[in-house]
Amino acid sequence: MVQPNTFPLRENRCPEDQLMDEYHPQNETITVRIGFAKTGLLRFISHLDLQKTMKRAFLRADLPVWFSEGYNPHPKMVFATPLSVGMESLCEFADIRLTKPITPRMLKDSFNRVMDGNLTVWHASTPVFKLTDAYWSSYEIVLVHPNASPSLALEMDSLYKGPLPVVKRTKSTEKEVDISPFIRIPSVSYEEVGAIRIRCQLCVSNTDFLNPSYLIAAASSRFGLSFDRADSHWSVLRTDLFLKDGVTPFL
Amino acid sequence: MLNYDIILKNISKPGRYIGGEIGQTVKDKSSVHCRWAFCFPDCYEIGMSNLGLRLLYSSLNARDDVWCERCFAPWPDMEQRMRETATPLWALESGDPLSLFDFVAFSLGYELSYTNVLYMLELAGIPLLSCDRGEDDPIVIGGGCCTYNPEPLADFFDLFSIGEGEESLPELSDLYLSMKKDGSYTKEAFLRKASELGGFYVPSFYQVHYHPDGTIAGFEKKYDELPDTVQKRIIRNFDKAHFPSKTYIPYIDTVQDRIMLEVMRGCPRGCRFCQAGMVYRPVREKTPELLNEQAKCLYEATGYEEISLSSLSVSDYTRLSRLTELLLEWTDERRVSLALPSLRADTFTKELMDRISTIRTSTLTFAPEAGTQRLRDVINKNVTEEEILRACQVAFSAGKNQVKLYFMIGHPTETNEDLSGISELSSDVVHSFYQCPDRERGRGGIQVTLSVAAFVPKPFTPFQWEKQDSLEETERKQQYLRSVITDRKVKYNYHDAKVGRIEAVFARGDRKLGRALLEARRRGFRFDAWEEYFSYQAWMDVFRDTEIDPDYYTTRGFGEDEILPWDLIDCGITKAFLKEERHRAYAGLVTPNCMEHCSGCGAAKLGGEETWCNRTLSRCGKTAAPKTN
């Protein structure tokens, strides 16, 4: 698995030592966007637990976090994209409100000092785009299965490139949807150790979010691959986040 | 090496099994010569909330050559996965199987977790019976409040740590290391030496003889040098007790996910049903300045938003006012709230209320324990109805509209009138809300929640000899109480009487119960503390098939002259004191708390500083500090 600290993360466009000091006119707070990686064993903690972990890390780091007013004061944090339990990501974004200006370097250094490398902030800036502008996310999905072969990889490649009807379930409904419009530039390759690697971009917009598990499920039902056994497993790594054009990095 | 992608696939709450929390201790295996796996026989969320585990984890890890790791009972879905993949139970920090450890330690806090002890040993591939374990198997040790009567577990444990372990467990590690080093180590030799350290009980060194009627005829020591009774260990100067400045912070939600600041140990009150109130004597306090430093230190290390002042009876902490003053100097601005569990109605004041109500306060809880003054005198609760109502008024004036009241049914001498008293007292609380001029208006008025437990006689209490009500009688009382509670603002919750009966069997059990536990494991029992896995009928079947009569331990009652299974243990309190207290209970006489008058319980012989026990103080040439609250 790719390590977060060695992965060539995108270049930070904001100067490291320039104060982030754009005050929100109404409530005198500063909104800061952070980019972070959630990797390793932290892939097994839920979104809610992640929020709590982030909040405590901010407090341990003694960063000037703004607290909401009211009965239960808490720091305000908004995340760009959800991430399922079990999946890793190098590229998560969240907005947090601060009470006074600090530099990206201060924020990153203070935060990373109180975490252990499985949750690493690599970017901080004044928000460039709206959180809802995040549209495509790139993934690396690895399937480890004894049936993995170069020909299977080829078949999977064409599976993801054609129309792909799957049954999408929500809490109340269940319907068949063609998910191919929500998949961009898929490519499937065979790795030597009985593993198949899928690279693609999937839609993360509010309305058309496509969970990578649908791609895994589609492959397992089409090719009869069961991952519910001791010699097989999958892993998912989110690697980057883009705007609707699929090219402009989200910031 | 564990493959988490495989082992955690489709497992509920995988965060329970990953370890890796900020604040955990990881050491280089090659520089460590004594490894402890500290096991908590319940799931992660419960075990991670346990203060004892935190303290002992930290005091063992304070040494470079000792490494203590954690292990919790895997939930049944994980059990199935482990069996499918032949994965033995592992410790969270290293991922190493438990069988590789020098010590496998269990924290024993609840009788119904005994089945989980055997469950975890089995999942670890460690032989259950101590006599089946060889020189290369880990040493299985138990500690915690259940070890004041460890006898039902005698067959499974190599030794028990009696009393407070912050000093004794590192001493035990020292002994182990030195015997390994000089080559004198054998399990038998080590256990013999360990029993000389004080506070360690090796059950296999004592043979129990029985009368034909099943009662105990006597104990026979294997070696002459062994003590006749094993005296518990205490930390004499509580200020100097090991303090975990660095502590693990769980990623997933746990039951007690906050800073637990232990302000004192022991309770000066002497409620006659309460085991903790007896076995943790003498009372020892920490100084407010030190506690404030420790709280700051923990806040900086964790980022928790709540500090819970913990002790058996926090409002009896003599310098509470000073402590809250110091804490509020920095907690308010950081949005850290103070929580004071275990408040006593008689010492709950407006001043205290103001201090805890600044940020995020929740429901207030009081424990009258019995419905009438007569019965409260029998149990020595020493709280009057006026005090309870006054305390509620304070809470209502501060805007609270939820009160939780704890009661227990099945106390000795209880009648229907006492049960009706529970209902009347709750209605009086409701009534007092509507009489309070500053009450919170709107929001649906008042909610009084009753939590009614069934009395379980526990060792080392004045009620240790008492009969437990039969299952039918407890259920009748529960239904009777339901029938007399008519106030719609009162919500009535009660505990399953069947659980209380099994708890009572093991609380006062003897070694004969070992065979029932073994059979229960054979039948797959685990998580008996959880309603969904507890089956009363299954337990009755086990008792029938192992020729155990549960009535013998419950409804029979124990004779005052009978040798008790836990007579091998010395918790400081004398049997004469317990007997006298029992007789006073039947005479309806209350006994003043330690702050007012010494009743000569016997715990003073253990020593202790910063304490309310005048006898202890006079032994070290001091007088009690003036009470400032």
PDB file of N, CA and C in Angstrom, chain B residues 130-163:
ATOM      1  N   SER B 130      -5.654 -24.228  35.536  1.00  0.00           N
ATOM      2  CA  SER B 130      -4.261 -23.905  35.867  1.00  0.00           C
ATOM      3  C   SER B 130      -3.427 -25.179  35.969  1.00  0.00           C
ATOM      4  N   CYS B 131      -4.059 -26.295  36.401  1.00  0.00           N
ATOM      5  CA  CYS B 131      -3.284 -27.539  36.549  1.00  0.00           C
ATOM      6  C   CYS B 131      -2.895 -28.130  35.190  1.00  0.00           C
ATOM      7  N   ASP B 132      -3.572 -27.687  34.112  1.00  0.00           N
ATOM      8  CA  ASP B 132      -3.220 -28.192  32.777  1.00  0.00           C
ATOM      9  C   ASP B 132      -2.177 -27.335  32.076  1.00  0.00           C
ATOM     10  N   ARG B 133      -1.815 -26.220  32.687  1.00  0.00           N
ATOM     11  CA  ARG B 133      -0.860 -25.332  32.023  1.00  0.00           C
ATOM     12  C   ARG B 133       0.561 -25.697  32.435  1.00  0.00           C
ATOM     13  N   GLY B 134       1.455 -25.661  31.474  1.00  0.00           N
ATOM     14  CA  GLY B 134       2.835 -26.045  31.742  1.00  0.00           C
ATOM     15  C   GLY B 134       3.724 -24.844  31.993  1.00  0.00           C
ATOM     16  N   GLU B 135       5.029 -25.120  32.054  1.00  0.00           N
ATOM     17  CA  GLU B 135       6.003 -24.072  32.338  1.00  0.00           C
ATOM     18  C   GLU B 135       6.032 -23.008  31.248  1.00  0.00           C
ATOM     19  N   ASP B 136       5.683 -23.395  30.012  1.00  0.00           N
ATOM     20  CA  ASP B 136       5.795 -22.441  28.911  1.00  0.00           C
ATOM     21  C   ASP B 136       4.503 -21.662  28.665  1.00  0.00           C
ATOM     22  N   ASP B 137       3.459 -22.067  29.332  1.00  0.00           N
ATOM     23  CA  ASP B 137       2.217 -21.314  29.163  1.00  0.00           C
ATOM     24  C   ASP B 137       2.289 -20.033  29.982  1.00  0.00           C
ATOM     25  N   PRO B 138       1.499 -19.032  29.567  1.00  0.00           N
ATOM     26  CA  PRO B 138       1.497 -17.798  30.355  1.00  0.00           C
ATOM     27  C   PRO B 138       0.974 -18.043  31.767  1.00  0.00           C
ATOM     28  N   ILE B 139       1.371 -17.175  32.668  1.00  0.00           N
ATOM     29  CA  ILE B 139       0.819 -17.177  34.019  1.00  0.00           C
ATOM     30  C   ILE B 139      -0.474 -16.382  33.979  1.00  0.00           C
ATOM     31  N   VAL B 140      -1.552 -16.987  34.425  1.00  0.00           N
ATOM     32  CA  VAL B 140      -2.850 -16.323  34.356  1.00  0.00           C
ATOM     33  C   VAL B 140      -3.172 -15.738  35.726  1.00  0.00           C
ATOM     34  N   ILE B 141      -3.350 -14.422  35.727  1.00  0.00           N
ATOM     35  CA  ILE B 141      -3.535 -13.704  36.990  1.00  0.00           C
ATOM     36  C   ILE B 141      -4.806 -12.864  36.909  1.00  0.00           C
ATOM     37  N   GLY B 142      -5.495 -12.741  38.034  1.00  0.00           N
ATOM     38  CA  GLY B 142      -6.722 -11.949  38.067  1.00  0.00           C
ATOM     39  C   GLY B 142      -6.644 -10.884  39.138  1.00  0.00           C
ATOM     40  N   GLY B 143      -7.375  -9.807  38.914  1.00  0.00           N
ATOM     41  CA  GLY B 143      -7.440  -8.748  39.918  1.00  0.00           C
ATOM     42  C   GLY B 143      -8.753  -8.008  39.762  1.00  0.00           C
ATOM     43  N   GLY B 144      -8.997  -7.054  40.644  1.00  0.00           N
ATOM     44  CA  GLY B 144     -10.251  -6.314  40.559  1.00  0.00           C
ATOM     45  C   GLY B 144     -11.179  -6.672  41.693  1.00  0.00           C
ATOM     46  N   CYS B 145     -12.324  -6.000  41.775  1.00  0.00           N
ATOM     47  CA  CYS B 145     -13.145  -6.138  42.986  1.00  0.00           C
ATOM     48  C   CYS B 145     -13.739  -7.537  43.150  1.00  0.00           C
ATOM     49  N   CYS B 146     -13.874  -8.313  42.067  1.00  0.00           N
ATOM     50  CA  CYS B 146     -14.408  -9.672  42.221  1.00  0.00           C
ATOM     51  C   CYS B 146     -13.420 -10.589  42.932  1.00  0.00           C
ATOM     52  N   THR B 147     -12.157 -10.201  42.985  1.00  0.00           N
ATOM     53  CA  THR B 147     -11.175 -11.095  43.604  1.00  0.00           C
ATOM     54  C   THR B 147     -11.239 -11.046  45.125  1.00  0.00           C
ATOM     55  N   TYR B 148     -12.158 -10.241  45.681  1.00  0.00           N
ATOM     56  CA  TYR B 148     -12.362 -10.356  47.129  1.00  0.00           C
ATOM     57  C   TYR B 148     -13.064 -11.668  47.461  1.00  0.00           C
ATOM     58  N   ASN B 149     -13.718 -12.259  46.477  1.00  0.00           N
ATOM     59  CA  ASN B 149     -14.047 -13.681  46.581  1.00  0.00           C
ATOM     60  C   ASN B 149     -13.670 -14.356  45.274  1.00  0.00           C
ATOM     61  N   PRO B 150     -12.418 -14.782  45.143  1.00  0.00           N
ATOM     62  CA  PRO B 150     -11.973 -15.348  43.870  1.00  0.00           C
ATOM     63  C   PRO B 150     -12.301 -16.834  43.720  1.00  0.00           C
ATOM     64  N   GLU B 151     -12.917 -17.424  44.757  1.00  0.00           N
ATOM     65  CA  GLU B 151     -13.007 -18.889  44.810  1.00  0.00           C
ATOM     66  C   GLU B 151     -13.680 -19.560  43.605  1.00  0.00           C
ATOM     67  N   PRO B 152     -14.760 -18.999  43.045  1.00  0.00           N
ATOM     68  CA  PRO B 152     -15.351 -19.679  41.872  1.00  0.00           C
ATOM     69  C   PRO B 152     -14.361 -19.805  40.709  1.00  0.00           C
ATOM     70  N   LEU B 153     -13.336 -18.944  40.685  1.00  0.00           N
ATOM     71  CA  LEU B 153     -12.365 -18.966  39.594  1.00  0.00           C
ATOM     72  C   LEU B 153     -11.060 -19.652  39.986  1.00  0.00           C
ATOM     73  N   ALA B 154     -11.043 -20.242  41.195  1.00  0.00           N
ATOM     74  CA  ALA B 154      -9.791 -20.786  41.738  1.00  0.00           C
ATOM     75  C   ALA B 154      -9.123 -21.797  40.802  1.00  0.00           C
ATOM     76  N   ASP B 155      -9.922 -22.581  40.080  1.00  0.00           N
ATOM     77  CA  ASP B 155      -9.335 -23.625  39.231  1.00  0.00           C
ATOM     78  C   ASP B 155      -8.632 -23.073  37.994  1.00  0.00           C
ATOM     79  N   PHE B 156      -8.955 -21.845  37.625  1.00  0.00           N
ATOM     80  CA  PHE B 156      -8.505 -21.335  36.333  1.00  0.00           C
ATOM     81  C   PHE B 156      -7.324 -20.371  36.432  1.00  0.00           C
ATOM     82  N   PHE B 157      -7.111 -19.834  37.617  1.00  0.00           N
ATOM     83  CA  PHE B 157      -6.084 -18.798  37.764  1.00  0.00           C
ATOM     84  C   PHE B 157      -4.879 -19.327  38.527  1.00  0.00           C
ATOM     85  N   ASP B 158      -3.701 -18.877  38.107  1.00  0.00           N
ATOM     86  CA  ASP B 158      -2.490 -19.236  38.836  1.00  0.00           C
ATOM     87  C   ASP B 158      -2.372 -18.401  40.098  1.00  0.00           C
ATOM     88  N   LEU B 159      -2.742 -17.133  39.987  1.00  0.00           N
ATOM     89  CA  LEU B 159      -2.748 -16.304  41.179  1.00  0.00           C
ATOM     90  C   LEU B 159      -3.678 -15.118  41.009  1.00  0.00           C
ATOM     91  N   PHE B 160      -4.038 -14.547  42.142  1.00  0.00           N
ATOM     92  CA  PHE B 160      -4.872 -13.365  42.160  1.00  0.00           C
ATOM     93  C   PHE B 160      -4.120 -12.252  42.860  1.00  0.00           C
ATOM     94  N   SER B 161      -4.311 -11.046  42.323  1.00  0.00           N
ATOM     95  CA  SER B 161      -3.764  -9.862  42.972  1.00  0.00           C
ATOM     96  C   SER B 161      -4.883  -9.266  43.806  1.00  0.00           C
ATOM     97  N   ILE B 162      -4.670  -9.187  45.124  1.00  0.00           N
ATOM     98  CA  ILE B 162      -5.729  -8.719  46.011  1.00  0.00           C
ATOM     99  C   ILE B 162      -5.460  -7.267  46.380  1.00  0.00           C
ATOM    100  N   GLY B 163      -6.418  -6.416  46.098  1.00  0.00           N
ATOM    101  CA  GLY B 163      -6.276  -4.996  46.416  1.00  0.00           C
ATOM    102  C   GLY B 163      -5.738  -4.207  45.242  1.00  0.00           C
TER     103      GLY B 163
END
